[in-house]
Each structure stands twice: as structure tokens, then as C-alpha cells.
C-alpha atoms as a printed R data frame, in Angstrom:
    type eleno elety resid chain resno        x       y      z
1   ATOM     1    CA   MET     A     1 -168.747  18.263 51.962
2   ATOM     2    CA   GLU     A     2 -169.870  19.295 48.472
3   ATOM     3    CA   ASN     A     3 -172.679  17.292 46.893
4   ATOM     4    CA   ASN     A     4 -173.193  18.040 43.203
5   ATOM     5    CA   PHE     A     5 -175.436  15.085 42.392
6   ATOM     6    CA   VAL     A     6 -178.774  16.636 43.361
7   ATOM     7    CA   LYS     A     7 -179.259  19.926 41.571
8   ATOM     8    CA   LYS     A     8 -183.039  20.039 42.012
9   ATOM     9    CA   VAL     A     9 -185.421  18.305 44.423
10  ATOM    10    CA   GLU     A    10 -189.146  18.555 45.072
11  ATOM    11    CA   LEU     A    11 -191.616  16.545 47.112
12  ATOM    12    CA   ASP     A    12 -193.683  15.361 44.147
13  ATOM    13    CA   LYS     A    13 -196.102  12.790 45.568
14  ATOM    14    CA   VAL     A    14 -197.355  11.845 49.039
15  ATOM    15    CA   VAL     A    15 -199.318   8.607 49.274
16  ATOM    16    CA   GLY     A    16 -201.325   7.646 52.356
17  ATOM    17    CA   VAL     A    17 -202.783   4.348 53.544
18  ATOM    18    CA   THR     A    18 -206.008   4.725 51.570
19  ATOM    19    CA   SER     A    19 -204.379   6.006 48.377
20  ATOM    20    CA   THR     A    20 -203.324   4.068 45.306
21  ATOM    21    CA   LEU     A    21 -199.621   4.027 44.564
22  ATOM    22    CA   PRO     A    22 -198.808   6.099 41.484
23  ATOM    23    CA   VAL     A    23 -197.328   4.686 38.303
24  ATOM    24    CA   THR     A    24 -194.263   6.868 37.841
25  ATOM    25    CA   GLN     A    25 -192.285   7.513 34.680
26  ATOM    26    CA   PHE     A    26 -188.870   7.723 36.339
27  ATOM    27    CA   PRO     A    27 -186.590   5.150 38.034
28  ATOM    28    CA   GLU     A    28 -186.816   4.953 41.819
29  ATOM    29    CA   VAL     A    29 -184.627   4.002 44.767
30  ATOM    30    CA   ALA     A    30 -186.394   3.459 48.077
31  ATOM    31    CA   PHE     A    31 -185.304   3.980 51.675
32  ATOM    32    CA   ALA     A    32 -186.717   1.774 54.431
33  ATOM    33    CA   GLY     A    33 -185.937   1.548 58.116
34  ATOM    34    CA   ARG     A    34 -187.118   1.527 61.668
35  ATOM    35    CA   SER     A    35 -188.708   4.677 63.077
36  ATOM    36    CA   ASN     A    36 -186.078   7.208 64.144
37  ATOM    37    CA   VAL     A    37 -183.276   5.407 62.269
38  ATOM    38    CA   GLY     A    38 -182.466   8.600 60.363
39  ATOM    39    CA   LYS     A    39 -184.104   8.244 56.926
40  ATOM    40    CA   SER     A    40 -185.014  11.931 56.690
41  ATOM    41    CA   SER     A    41 -181.509  12.983 57.712
42  ATOM    42    CA   LEU     A    42 -180.027  10.700 55.049
43  ATOM    43    CA   ILE     A    43 -182.338  12.025 52.324
44  ATOM    44    CA   ASN     A    44 -181.495  15.600 53.341
45  ATOM    45    CA   GLY     A    45 -177.799  14.745 53.192
46  ATOM    46    CA   LEU     A    46 -178.097  13.141 49.768
47  ATOM    47    CA   CYS     A    47 -180.048  16.150 48.516
48  ATOM    48    CA   GLY     A    48 -177.603  18.651 50.001
49  ATOM    49    CA   ARG     A    49 -180.453  20.252 51.960
50  ATOM    50    CA   LYS     A    50 -180.653  20.804 55.704
51  ATOM    51    CA   SER     A    51 -184.352  20.334 56.255
52  ATOM    52    CA   TYR     A    52 -186.131  19.300 53.074
53  ATOM    53    CA   ALA     A    53 -187.313  15.913 54.317
54  ATOM    54    CA   ARG     A    54 -188.946  16.499 57.689
55  ATOM    55    CA   VAL     A    55 -186.749  15.374 60.558
56  ATOM    56    CA   SER     A    56 -188.763  14.632 63.668
57  ATOM    57    CA   GLY     A    57 -187.845  13.872 67.248
58  ATOM    58    CA   THR     A    58 -191.023  11.803 67.371
59  ATOM    59    CA   PRO     A    59 -190.553   8.279 65.987
60  ATOM    60    CA   GLY     A    60 -193.291   7.080 63.672
61  ATOM    61    CA   LYS     A    61 -193.805  10.503 62.115
62  ATOM    62    CA   THR     A    62 -193.466   9.331 58.503
63  ATOM    63    CA   GLN     A    63 -196.822   7.690 57.861
64  ATOM    64    CA   THR     A    64 -196.886   8.071 54.100
65  ATOM    65    CA   VAL     A    65 -194.889   6.997 51.066
66  ATOM    66    CA   ASN     A    66 -193.091  10.179 49.990
67  ATOM    67    CA   TYR     A    67 -191.752  10.579 46.451
68  ATOM    68    CA   TYR     A    68 -188.934  13.109 46.084
69  ATOM    69    CA   LEU     A    69 -188.314  14.016 42.450
70  ATOM    70    CA   ILE     A    70 -184.582  14.415 41.868
71  ATOM    71    CA   ASN     A    71 -183.220  16.441 38.934
72  ATOM    72    CA   ASP     A    72 -186.557  15.928 37.116
73  ATOM    73    CA   LYS     A    73 -185.555  12.356 36.250
74  ATOM    74    CA   TYR     A    74 -185.269  10.145 39.363
75  ATOM    75    CA   TYR     A    75 -187.229   9.450 42.536
76  ATOM    76    CA   PHE     A    76 -186.047   8.954 46.089
77  ATOM    77    CA   VAL     A    77 -188.929   7.125 47.788
78  ATOM    78    CA   ASP     A    78 -189.159   7.466 51.574
79  ATOM    79    CA   LEU     A    79 -191.145   4.551 53.026
80  ATOM    80    CA   PRO     A    80 -192.972   4.736 56.388
81  ATOM    81    CA   GLY     A    81 -190.794   4.070 59.427
82  ATOM    82    CA   TYR     A    82 -191.730   0.819 61.128
83  ATOM    83    CA   GLY     A    83 -191.558  -0.700 64.585
84  ATOM    84    CA   TYR     A    84 -192.623   2.261 66.727
85  ATOM    85    CA   ALA     A    85 -194.111   0.738 69.879
86  ATOM    86    CA   ASN     A    86 -196.428   3.646 70.741
87  ATOM    87    CA   VAL     A    87 -198.430   3.163 67.547
88  ATOM    88    CA   SER     A    88 -201.426   0.825 67.534
89  ATOM    89    CA   LYS     A    89 -201.008  -2.659 66.067
90  ATOM    90    CA   GLU     A    90 -203.605  -1.755 63.439
91  ATOM    91    CA   LYS     A    91 -201.628   1.277 62.279
92  ATOM    92    CA   GLN     A    92 -198.379  -0.689 62.302
93  ATOM    93    CA   ALA     A    93 -200.059  -3.347 60.172
94  ATOM    94    CA   SER     A    94 -201.346  -0.731 57.712
95  ATOM    95    CA   TRP     A    95 -197.846   0.736 57.328
96  ATOM    96    CA   GLY     A    96 -196.489  -2.773 56.753
97  ATOM    97    CA   ALA     A    97 -199.103  -3.325 54.054
98  ATOM    98    CA   MET     A    98 -198.145  -0.007 52.410
99  ATOM    99    CA   ILE     A    99 -194.469  -0.960 52.351
100 ATOM   100    CA   GLU     A   100 -195.132  -4.466 51.058
101 ATOM   101    CA   GLY     A   101 -197.551  -3.096 48.458
102 ATOM   102    CA   TYR     A   102 -194.981  -0.606 47.249
103 ATOM   103    CA   LEU     A   103 -192.196  -3.202 47.015
104 ATOM   104    CA   ASN     A   104 -194.402  -5.626 45.096
105 ATOM   105    CA   ASN     A   105 -196.089  -3.156 42.756
106 ATOM   106    CA   SER     A   106 -193.641  -0.396 41.843
107 ATOM   107    CA   LYS     A   107 -192.665  -0.855 38.203
108 ATOM   108    CA   ASN     A   108 -189.670   1.464 38.298
109 ATOM   109    CA   LEU     A   109 -188.025   0.473 41.586
110 ATOM   110    CA   ARG     A   110 -184.324  -0.083 40.960
111 ATOM   111    CA   TYR     A   111 -182.960  -0.564 44.465
112 ATOM   112    CA   VAL     A   112 -183.857  -0.573 48.138
113 ATOM   113    CA   PHE     A   113 -181.675   0.755 50.928
114 ATOM   114    CA   LEU     A   114 -182.427  -0.675 54.354
115 ATOM   115    CA   LEU     A   115 -181.269   1.659 57.126
116 ATOM   116    CA   VAL     A   116 -180.149   0.115 60.412
117 ATOM   117    CA   ASP     A   117 -178.863   1.992 63.469
118 ATOM   118    CA   ILE     A   118 -175.245   0.860 63.792
119 ATOM   119    CA   ARG     A   119 -175.563   0.920 67.602
120 ATOM   120    CA   ARG     A   120 -178.470  -1.540 67.675
121 ATOM   121    CA   VAL     A   121 -178.810  -5.237 67.019
122 ATOM   122    CA   PRO     A   122 -181.410  -5.727 64.255
123 ATOM   123    CA   ASN     A   123 -184.760  -6.842 65.661
124 ATOM   124    CA   ASP     A   124 -187.683  -8.857 64.270
125 ATOM   125    CA   ASP     A   125 -189.003  -5.823 62.361
126 ATOM   126    CA   ASP     A   126 -185.650  -5.317 60.630
127 ATOM   127    CA   ARG     A   127 -185.454  -8.997 59.727
128 ATOM   128    CA   LEU     A   128 -189.015  -8.909 58.391
129 ATOM   129    CA   MET     A   129 -188.239  -5.814 56.308
130 ATOM   130    CA   TYR     A   130 -185.127  -7.447 54.893
131 ATOM   131    CA   ARG     A   131 -187.206 -10.493 53.959
132 ATOM   132    CA   TYR     A   132 -189.914  -8.292 52.370
133 ATOM   133    CA   VAL     A   133 -187.292  -6.803 50.067
134 ATOM   134    CA   LEU     A   134 -185.820 -10.186 49.126
135 ATOM   135    CA   GLU     A   135 -189.280 -11.595 48.443
136 ATOM   136    CA   SER     A   136 -190.010  -8.647 46.144
137 ATOM   137    CA   GLY     A   137 -187.114  -9.844 43.984
138 ATOM   138    CA   LEU     A   138 -184.581  -7.209 45.032
139 ATOM   139    CA   HIS     A   139 -181.353  -7.422 46.970
140 ATOM   140    CA   PRO     A   140 -181.149  -4.574 49.519
141 ATOM   141    CA   ALA     A   141 -178.067  -2.621 50.445
142 ATOM   142    CA   ILE     A   142 -177.629  -1.846 54.138
143 ATOM   143    CA   ILE     A   143 -176.903   1.683 55.328
144 ATOM   144    CA   CYS     A   144 -175.605   1.690 58.894
145 ATOM   145    CA   THR     A   145 -176.681   5.046 60.342
146 ATOM   146    CA   LYS     A   146 -175.463   7.149 63.279
147 ATOM   147    CA   ALA     A   147 -171.864   6.049 62.809
148 ATOM   148    CA   ASP     A   148 -170.606   9.087 64.730
149 ATOM   149    CA   LYS     A   149 -172.205   7.641 67.882
150 ATOM   150    CA   ILE     A   150 -169.687   4.801 68.201
151 ATOM   151    CA   GLY     A   151 -165.900   4.537 68.079
152 ATOM   152    CA   LYS     A   152 -164.198   3.737 64.781
153 ATOM   153    CA   THR     A   153 -162.878   0.476 66.174
154 ATOM   154    CA   GLN     A   154 -166.435  -0.714 66.862
155 ATOM   155    CA   ILE     A   155 -167.768  -0.103 63.365
156 ATOM   156    CA   GLN     A   156 -166.688  -3.355 61.709
157 ATOM   157    CA   LYS     A   157 -167.823  -5.389 64.712
158 ATOM   158    CA   SER     A   158 -171.260  -3.750 64.511
159 ATOM   159    CA   ILE     A   159 -171.459  -4.386 60.755
160 ATOM   160    CA   ASN     A   160 -170.629  -8.056 61.332
161 ATOM   161    CA   THR     A   161 -173.416  -8.290 63.929
162 ATOM   162    CA   ILE     A   162 -175.935  -6.701 61.553
163 ATOM   163    CA   LYS     A   163 -174.816  -8.979 58.729
164 ATOM   164    CA   THR     A   164 -175.252 -12.045 60.935
165 ATOM   165    CA   GLU     A   165 -178.638 -11.029 62.378
166 ATOM   166    CA   LEU     A   166 -180.111 -10.229 58.948
167 ATOM   167    CA   LYS     A   167 -178.476 -13.312 57.391
168 ATOM   168    CA   CYS     A   168 -176.975 -11.247 54.607
169 ATOM   169    CA   ASP     A   169 -174.934 -13.000 51.952
170 ATOM   170    CA   GLU     A   170 -171.388 -12.015 51.090
171 ATOM   171    CA   ASP     A   171 -172.501  -9.862 48.145
172 ATOM   172    CA   THR     A   172 -174.612  -7.513 50.270
173 ATOM   173    CA   ARG     A   173 -173.376  -3.935 50.045
174 ATOM   174    CA   PHE     A   174 -172.849  -2.099 53.332
175 ATOM   175    CA   PHE     A   175 -172.466   1.644 53.764
176 ATOM   176    CA   VAL     A   176 -171.589   3.542 56.933
177 ATOM   177    CA   TRP     A   177 -173.387   6.885 57.310
178 ATOM   178    CA   SER     A   178 -173.212   9.797 59.723
179 ATOM   179    CA   ALA     A   179 -175.622  12.703 59.250
180 ATOM   180    CA   LEU     A   180 -173.395  14.821 61.489
181 ATOM   181    CA   LYS     A   181 -170.082  14.218 59.735
182 ATOM   182    CA   LYS     A   182 -171.463  13.195 56.303
183 ATOM   183    CA   THR     A   183 -169.401  10.013 56.519
184 ATOM   184    CA   GLY     A   184 -170.210   7.745 53.585
185 ATOM   185    CA   LEU     A   185 -172.007  10.417 51.545
186 ATOM   186    CA   ASN     A   186 -169.904  10.122 48.385
187 ATOM   187    CA   GLU     A   187 -169.942   6.310 48.462
188 ATOM   188    CA   ILE     A   188 -173.741   6.198 48.757
189 ATOM   189    CA   ILE     A   189 -174.215   8.788 46.003
190 ATOM   190    CA   ASP     A   190 -171.861   6.920 43.663
191 ATOM   191    CA   PHE     A   191 -173.803   3.721 44.249
192 ATOM   192    CA   ILE     A   192 -177.152   5.461 43.634
193 ATOM   193    CA   LYS     A   193 -175.777   6.815 40.339
194 ATOM   194    CA   GLU     A   194 -174.952   3.228 39.346
195 ATOM   195    CA   CYS     A   195 -178.510   2.178 40.211
196 ATOM   196    CA   PHE     A   196 -179.920   4.840 37.889
197 ATOM   197    CA   GLU     A   197 -177.652   4.063 34.942
């Protein structure tokens, strides 16, 4: 599937736990989600690249806030994956503080996409993340990942479960995404374009 939106991409900034978040000059959309939910695969798909954002088989790999500069005028911001059990409580807490700090302090954040595995019922971490975004004054869109892993007839049922568990209102936007089949790619890109207008 052809993707003409992203003509140029570069990893512009990487911010760790002890670093201060940068003040950027371009509008941003951020991607949040549980470890191993497929954020890197989504960013690669949106960018039309196979392996630009690092895809790892090890959950919890993204431990920084990564700023991808798109077309020299936008940022995709990849937030640390949360909820990985094999990481210490202290490290989990520091990642949570990074995410909350970013959501509360970014001046150019236009929208947040919360990624949820369509096969899983959202857990406490997902609910907390959803609440973080709402409390920051934004209304997140939900991207249901790994849609190729379930049958088409199960998709709407899974979306309804996610909507109920997160207590989403009727205006919440939902997108269905498959990194394998690129399902939902054009819809997500069109929505991101709207966010940047």
C-alpha cells in the first residue's frame, strides 16, 4: 500500500528519564501504549519504512521519549511502553512520570493515540494511561493493533469491549490497525493530517 504522506523522517531527539523535555517548534502527535502493543510497527507503517523505529521482541525496550521529525515540519512522538512486568517498580514509575510529564508540559502536542491490542481486554495500566491523557486536557483516539490476529467478525465485539473498559464516550475515534496487512493505514494518516492542519 502506497504511503505518500511521509516523504522524509529522522529520529531528531531522544529524551531519557534524567533529561529535560525539549521545547519544539513543530506540532506533535504522540503514540502511547502497553509494551509490545506495536507502537514501533505502527510508526514504521506510517512512515513507509520497514525498520526505522526499532521493533523489538523484548517488551519494555522503548525507555525514552523519541521524537521523529516528519517532513521537516511535524513530530511523531513515541512514548515509553508501559506495564512490562519484568521491569522494576521504580523503573515503571519513572516511565510513568516521563509520560505524564510529557503530556502535561508539551506546548505543541496536538493529539494522542492510545494503542491497545485488539485481542486483549484493557488492564489497569491502559485505564490509567487513558485517564492521564484526559487529565492533560486532550481526548485520545484509540488504535486497536494486531487486527490480523483475530477474525473480522470479532473486531467490532473487541472494539466494544475496549470502549467499555476504558469508559470512552461516543465521540472517541477508533482505528483498526494491522502492521502485517496495513489495515487502517490510510484512515490513520488522514486523521493525522487533520490534526496537523
